[in-house]
Amino acid sequence: MALPVRARHHFGHEMLPALMESGTYAVDPEPRGGPWIPWDEVGEEGAAALGVFAPVYSLFSGPPGAVVVAPGDVRGTVLIPGHDGYCLGLDGRDGPNLACEECGRPVATRLDDCSIWQAVWLNPIAVRRVPGPAPRITDWETVVEEGHSTPPVEQPGRWSPQWEAAAGVALAHLLVASAGARVSLPGGLATDMFGRALDALLPPGRPARTLALTGPGLPASGADIALVPVHPQTGETWQPPGSPATVPLPADVWLGLAFPEDLSRLPVTGGLPHGVERDDPLPLRPGWTFRPDRHLLLYTLARLPAVREPWLRRLYLHLRNPTNFRVF
């Protein structure tokens, strides 16, 4: 599968579910694991060679290509004693914490602490992938027809952490596509996701560009910027006709935007008056304004070459200041 955008996401102070579905795996193309190298030691040119185009606090020095799987899919490993976490589990702060049961060599890092999506990251130096049958790649029509959409509110009073993570990454691409000008949003959930942040980050004035939800099963919009799905297996971004600038969203979040599920219960006969909702069950409503994930916004912006443009560089440096993130 494509590496989920929430792989680098931390959320709240609670136990999160597994990052990957059982029977699937993903590969992280970027370096992973310590020791950390401070920005001052790497330098601007060295960081650009690693695909980082704006100042960050530090960079990983570990090898790229780590494979992530669900914790329950791992066999033949044992925990290495002496490893710890921040709160309720393991967070990988001490390096690999799983060893091969037979030889004792460290082979992986298990993450299951609070605020972290549970996963096992296999060290690409210690393990290898054995070729098997080529997986069947699902076409876009099937992704829409059979794909699982993640609802924006999964628990009473709380926006979905998957949506907040996806919005953080998408907002970075949306800022680049805006070229620093106001963007007209299509309303509804898309405005909930991006409206408040864009109002704070882009200059006032009449919108110069338009954003529309575009993808398989939706008609072409003709907008300047298209909010499109990312294929859950290949990681490829849907390419709309007309070649507008594209802003990627994970397929499950995009499906929740494009084809929201109505899970409300209705009477067996008759109907409800307009504007009246049943109170069994109570409709899920968020308890606060939607906030794109700031960490993923900065992480993504730093890895987009467009961040070297003066206006976006100033905005990036502004957002790095902890006192300037009230919008999040």
Coordinates of C-alpha atoms in Angstrom, one line a residue:
M1 CA 0.0 0.0 0.0
A2 CA 1.0 3.6 -0.3
L3 CA 2.5 5.0 2.9
P4 CA -0.3 6.7 4.9
V5 CA 0.1 10.4 5.4
R6 CA -0.6 9.8 9.1
A7 CA 2.6 7.7 9.4
R8 CA 4.3 10.9 10.9
H9 CA 1.2 12.1 12.7
H10 CA 0.8 12.4 16.5
F11 CA -2.6 12.9 17.9
G12 CA -3.8 13.8 21.4
H13 CA -3.1 11.8 24.5
E14 CA -4.8 8.5 23.8
M15 CA -4.1 5.0 22.3
L16 CA -4.5 5.1 18.5
P17 CA -5.2 2.1 16.3
A18 CA -2.8 0.3 13.9
L19 CA -1.4 2.4 11.1
M20 CA -1.6 -0.4 8.6
E21 CA -4.4 -2.9 7.9
S22 CA -3.4 -6.6 8.6
G23 CA -1.9 -8.2 5.6
T24 CA -0.6 -5.0 4.1
Y25 CA 2.7 -3.2 4.2
A26 CA 4.2 0.1 3.0
V27 CA 7.7 1.4 2.4
D28 CA 9.0 4.8 3.6
P29 CA 11.2 6.2 0.8
E30 CA 12.8 8.8 3.2
P31 CA 15.5 8.2 5.8
R32 CA 14.3 6.9 9.1
G33 CA 16.0 6.5 12.5
G34 CA 18.7 8.3 14.3
P35 CA 21.0 9.7 15.2
W36 CA 19.5 13.1 14.4
I37 CA 21.7 15.6 12.5
P38 CA 21.1 19.3 13.4
W39 CA 20.3 21.6 10.5
D40 CA 23.5 23.6 11.0
E41 CA 25.6 20.5 10.4
V42 CA 23.7 19.5 7.2
G43 CA 23.5 22.9 5.6
E44 CA 21.1 24.2 3.0
E45 CA 22.8 22.5 0.0
G46 CA 23.2 19.2 1.9
A47 CA 19.5 19.3 3.0
A48 CA 18.4 20.0 -0.6
A49 CA 20.2 17.0 -1.8
L50 CA 18.1 15.0 0.7
G51 CA 14.9 16.6 -0.6
V52 CA 14.5 19.2 2.2
F53 CA 14.3 22.8 0.9
A54 CA 13.6 24.8 4.1
P55 CA 15.2 24.9 7.5
V56 CA 14.2 22.1 9.9
Y57 CA 15.4 21.4 13.4
S58 CA 17.2 18.2 12.4
L59 CA 17.2 15.4 9.9
F60 CA 17.2 11.6 10.2
S61 CA 20.5 9.9 9.3
G62 CA 19.1 6.4 9.2
P63 CA 18.6 4.4 5.9
P64 CA 15.6 4.9 3.7
G65 CA 13.3 2.0 2.8
A66 CA 11.9 1.1 6.2
V67 CA 8.9 -1.3 5.8
V68 CA 5.9 -0.7 8.1
V69 CA 3.4 -3.5 9.0
A70 CA 0.6 -3.9 11.5
P71 CA 2.0 -5.1 14.9
G72 CA -0.1 -8.3 14.8
D73 CA 1.5 -9.3 11.5
V74 CA 5.0 -9.8 13.0
R75 CA 6.3 -13.3 13.7
G76 CA 9.5 -14.6 15.1
T77 CA 10.6 -11.6 17.1
V78 CA 11.0 -10.8 20.8
L79 CA 11.1 -7.5 22.7
I80 CA 14.6 -6.2 23.6
P81 CA 14.6 -5.4 27.4
G82 CA 15.4 -1.9 28.6
H83 CA 13.4 0.0 26.0
D84 CA 10.9 2.6 27.1
G85 CA 8.4 5.2 25.9
Y86 CA 6.9 8.4 26.9
C87 CA 3.8 7.2 28.5
L88 CA 1.9 4.0 28.0
G89 CA 4.0 2.0 25.6
L90 CA 7.0 2.0 23.3
D91 CA 7.9 5.0 21.2
G92 CA 11.2 4.0 19.6
R93 CA 13.3 6.6 21.3
D94 CA 16.0 4.1 22.0
G95 CA 16.2 2.6 18.5
P96 CA 15.2 -0.9 17.5
N97 CA 13.3 -2.7 20.2
L98 CA 12.5 -6.0 18.5
A99 CA 15.0 -8.7 17.9
C100 CA 15.0 -11.9 15.8
E101 CA 13.9 -14.7 18.0
E102 CA 16.6 -17.1 16.5
C103 CA 19.7 -14.9 16.2
G104 CA 19.0 -12.0 18.5
R105 CA 19.8 -9.4 16.0
P106 CA 17.8 -6.1 16.2
V107 CA 15.4 -6.1 13.3
A108 CA 12.5 -3.7 13.9
T109 CA 11.0 -0.9 16.0
R110 CA 7.6 -1.3 17.5
L111 CA 5.6 1.8 18.2
D112 CA 2.5 1.6 20.5
D113 CA 2.7 4.5 22.9
C114 CA -0.1 7.0 23.3
S115 CA -0.6 9.6 20.5
I116 CA 1.3 7.3 18.0
W117 CA -0.3 5.1 15.3
Q118 CA 0.6 1.6 16.3
A119 CA 3.1 0.0 13.9
V120 CA 6.2 -2.1 13.5
W121 CA 8.9 -0.6 11.4
L122 CA 11.3 -3.2 9.9
N123 CA 14.9 -2.1 9.6
P124 CA 15.8 -2.2 5.9
I125 CA 19.4 -3.1 6.7
A126 CA 18.4 -6.1 8.9
V127 CA 15.6 -7.6 6.8
R128 CA 14.8 -8.1 3.1
R129 CA 11.6 -8.5 1.1
V130 CA 11.1 -11.8 -0.6
P131 CA 9.5 -11.5 -4.0
G132 CA 6.0 -12.9 -4.3
P133 CA 3.0 -12.7 -6.6
A134 CA 2.4 -9.3 -8.0
P135 CA -0.6 -7.7 -6.2
R136 CA -3.7 -6.8 -8.3
I137 CA -3.9 -3.0 -8.6
T138 CA -7.5 -1.8 -8.1
D139 CA -8.8 0.5 -10.8
W140 CA -10.1 3.9 -9.9
E141 CA -13.8 2.9 -10.5
T142 CA -13.4 0.1 -8.0
V143 CA -11.7 2.4 -5.5
V144 CA -14.8 4.6 -5.6
E145 CA -17.3 1.7 -5.6
E146 CA -15.7 -0.5 -3.0
G147 CA -13.4 1.9 -1.1
H148 CA -13.9 2.6 2.5
S149 CA -14.5 6.3 3.3
T150 CA -13.5 7.7 6.7
P151 CA -16.2 9.9 8.2
P152 CA -15.0 13.4 9.3
V153 CA -16.4 12.8 12.8
E154 CA -15.8 9.4 14.2
Q155 CA -16.6 10.0 17.9
P156 CA -19.0 12.5 19.5
G157 CA -17.3 15.9 19.8
R158 CA -14.1 15.0 17.9
W159 CA -12.9 15.5 14.3
S160 CA -11.3 12.4 12.8
P161 CA -7.5 12.4 13.3
Q162 CA -7.2 10.9 9.8
W163 CA -8.9 14.0 8.4
E164 CA -6.7 16.4 10.4
A165 CA -3.5 14.6 9.2
A166 CA -4.7 14.6 5.6
A167 CA -5.6 18.2 5.8
G168 CA -2.2 19.2 7.1
V169 CA -0.5 17.6 4.1
A170 CA -3.1 18.9 1.6
L171 CA -2.9 22.4 3.0
A172 CA 0.9 22.6 2.1
H173 CA 0.1 21.6 -1.5
L174 CA -2.9 24.1 -1.6
L175 CA -0.7 27.0 -0.4
V176 CA 1.8 26.2 -3.2
A177 CA -1.1 26.0 -5.8
S178 CA -2.5 29.3 -4.6
A179 CA 0.7 31.1 -5.6
G180 CA 0.0 33.4 -2.6
A181 CA -3.5 34.5 -3.9
R182 CA -6.9 34.0 -2.3
V183 CA -8.7 30.8 -3.2
S184 CA -12.4 30.4 -3.6
L185 CA -13.5 27.2 -1.8
P186 CA -16.5 25.0 -2.8
G187 CA -18.2 25.2 0.6
G188 CA -19.3 22.4 2.9
L189 CA -16.6 20.2 4.5
A190 CA -13.9 21.5 2.2
T191 CA -14.4 24.9 3.6
D192 CA -14.4 23.4 7.2
M193 CA -11.1 21.8 6.4
F194 CA -9.2 24.7 4.8
G195 CA -11.2 27.9 5.1
R196 CA -10.0 29.1 8.5
A197 CA -6.4 28.3 7.7
L198 CA -6.4 30.0 4.3
D199 CA -8.1 33.1 5.8
A200 CA -5.2 33.4 8.3
L201 CA -2.4 32.5 5.9
L202 CA -3.3 34.2 2.6
P203 CA -3.8 38.0 2.0
P204 CA -7.3 39.5 2.0
G205 CA -9.0 40.4 -1.2
R206 CA -11.1 38.9 -3.9
P207 CA -10.4 35.2 -4.7
A208 CA -8.1 34.9 -7.7
R209 CA -8.2 31.1 -8.0
T210 CA -10.9 28.5 -7.5
L211 CA -10.8 25.1 -5.8
A212 CA -13.1 22.2 -6.6
L213 CA -13.4 18.6 -5.6
T214 CA -12.5 16.5 -8.6
G215 CA -11.9 12.8 -9.2
P216 CA -13.4 9.5 -10.5
G217 CA -17.2 9.6 -10.4
L218 CA -17.3 13.4 -10.4
P219 CA -17.7 15.7 -13.4
A220 CA -14.9 17.9 -14.5
S221 CA -15.1 21.2 -12.7
G222 CA -12.9 23.6 -14.7
A223 CA -11.5 25.0 -11.5
D224 CA -7.9 26.3 -11.2
I225 CA -7.1 23.9 -8.4
A226 CA -8.4 20.3 -8.1
L227 CA -8.8 18.5 -4.7
V228 CA -8.1 14.9 -5.9
P229 CA -7.7 11.4 -4.4
V230 CA -4.4 9.5 -4.0
H231 CA -4.6 5.8 -5.0
P232 CA -4.4 3.7 -1.8
Q233 CA -2.1 1.1 -3.3
T234 CA 0.1 3.0 -5.8
G235 CA 0.2 6.4 -4.2
E236 CA -0.5 8.0 -7.6
T237 CA -2.5 11.2 -7.7
W238 CA -5.7 11.3 -9.8
Q239 CA -5.0 13.5 -12.9
P240 CA -8.0 15.6 -13.9
P241 CA -8.6 16.8 -17.4
G242 CA -7.4 20.3 -18.2
S243 CA -4.2 20.0 -16.1
P244 CA -5.2 22.2 -13.2
A245 CA -2.9 22.3 -10.1
T246 CA -3.7 19.3 -7.9
V247 CA -4.0 19.0 -4.1
P248 CA -3.8 15.3 -3.0
L249 CA -6.0 13.7 -0.4
P250 CA -5.9 10.1 0.9
A251 CA -8.6 8.1 -0.9
D252 CA -10.6 7.4 2.3
V253 CA -10.8 11.1 3.2
W254 CA -11.5 12.1 -0.4
L255 CA -14.4 9.6 -0.6
G256 CA -15.8 11.1 2.7
L257 CA -15.8 14.5 1.0
A258 CA -17.0 13.4 -2.4
F259 CA -19.6 10.8 -1.4
P260 CA -20.4 11.3 2.3
E261 CA -22.3 8.5 3.9
D262 CA -25.6 9.2 5.6
L263 CA -25.8 7.0 8.6
S264 CA -28.8 8.6 10.3
R265 CA -31.8 6.4 11.1
L266 CA -35.1 7.2 9.6
P267 CA -38.6 6.1 10.5
V268 CA -39.8 3.0 8.7
T269 CA -42.7 4.9 7.2
G270 CA -43.1 8.6 6.5
G271 CA -40.3 11.0 7.1
L272 CA -39.1 13.8 9.2
P273 CA -39.9 17.5 8.7
H274 CA -37.2 19.5 7.1
G275 CA -34.6 20.6 9.5
V276 CA -35.6 18.1 12.2
E277 CA -33.1 15.4 13.3
R278 CA -33.8 12.2 15.2
D279 CA -32.2 12.1 18.6
D280 CA -31.6 8.3 18.4
P281 CA -28.7 8.2 17.9
L282 CA -27.5 11.7 18.4
P283 CA -25.8 13.1 15.3
L284 CA -22.1 13.2 15.5
R285 CA -20.9 16.8 15.8
P286 CA -17.4 18.1 16.4
G287 CA -16.7 20.1 19.5
W288 CA -14.3 22.5 18.0
T289 CA -13.2 24.2 14.8
F290 CA -11.4 22.0 12.3
R291 CA -7.6 22.3 12.5
P292 CA -5.2 20.9 9.9
D293 CA -2.2 19.2 11.5
R294 CA 0.5 21.8 11.9
H295 CA 3.4 19.4 12.1
L296 CA 2.5 17.7 8.9
L297 CA 1.9 21.0 7.2
L298 CA 5.5 22.1 8.0
Y299 CA 6.9 18.7 7.3
T300 CA 5.4 18.7 3.8
L301 CA 6.1 22.3 3.0
A302 CA 9.8 21.8 3.8
R303 CA 9.9 19.0 1.2
L304 CA 8.2 21.0 -1.6
P305 CA 10.7 22.9 -3.8
A306 CA 8.3 25.8 -4.1
V307 CA 9.0 26.6 -0.4
R308 CA 12.1 28.4 -1.7
E309 CA 9.9 31.1 -3.2
P310 CA 10.2 34.3 -1.0
W311 CA 6.6 34.6 0.0
L312 CA 6.2 31.0 0.9
R313 CA 9.5 30.9 2.7
R314 CA 8.4 33.8 4.9
L315 CA 5.2 32.0 5.6
Y316 CA 7.0 28.8 6.5
L317 CA 9.3 30.5 8.9
H318 CA 6.4 32.4 10.4
L319 CA 4.5 29.1 11.1
R320 CA 7.6 27.5 12.6
N321 CA 7.4 30.0 15.5
P322 CA 5.3 28.3 18.2
T323 CA 3.6 31.6 19.1
N324 CA 2.2 31.9 15.5
F325 CA 0.1 28.7 15.3
R326 CA -3.2 29.8 16.8
V327 CA -4.9 28.9 13.6
F328 CA -4.0 25.3 14.4

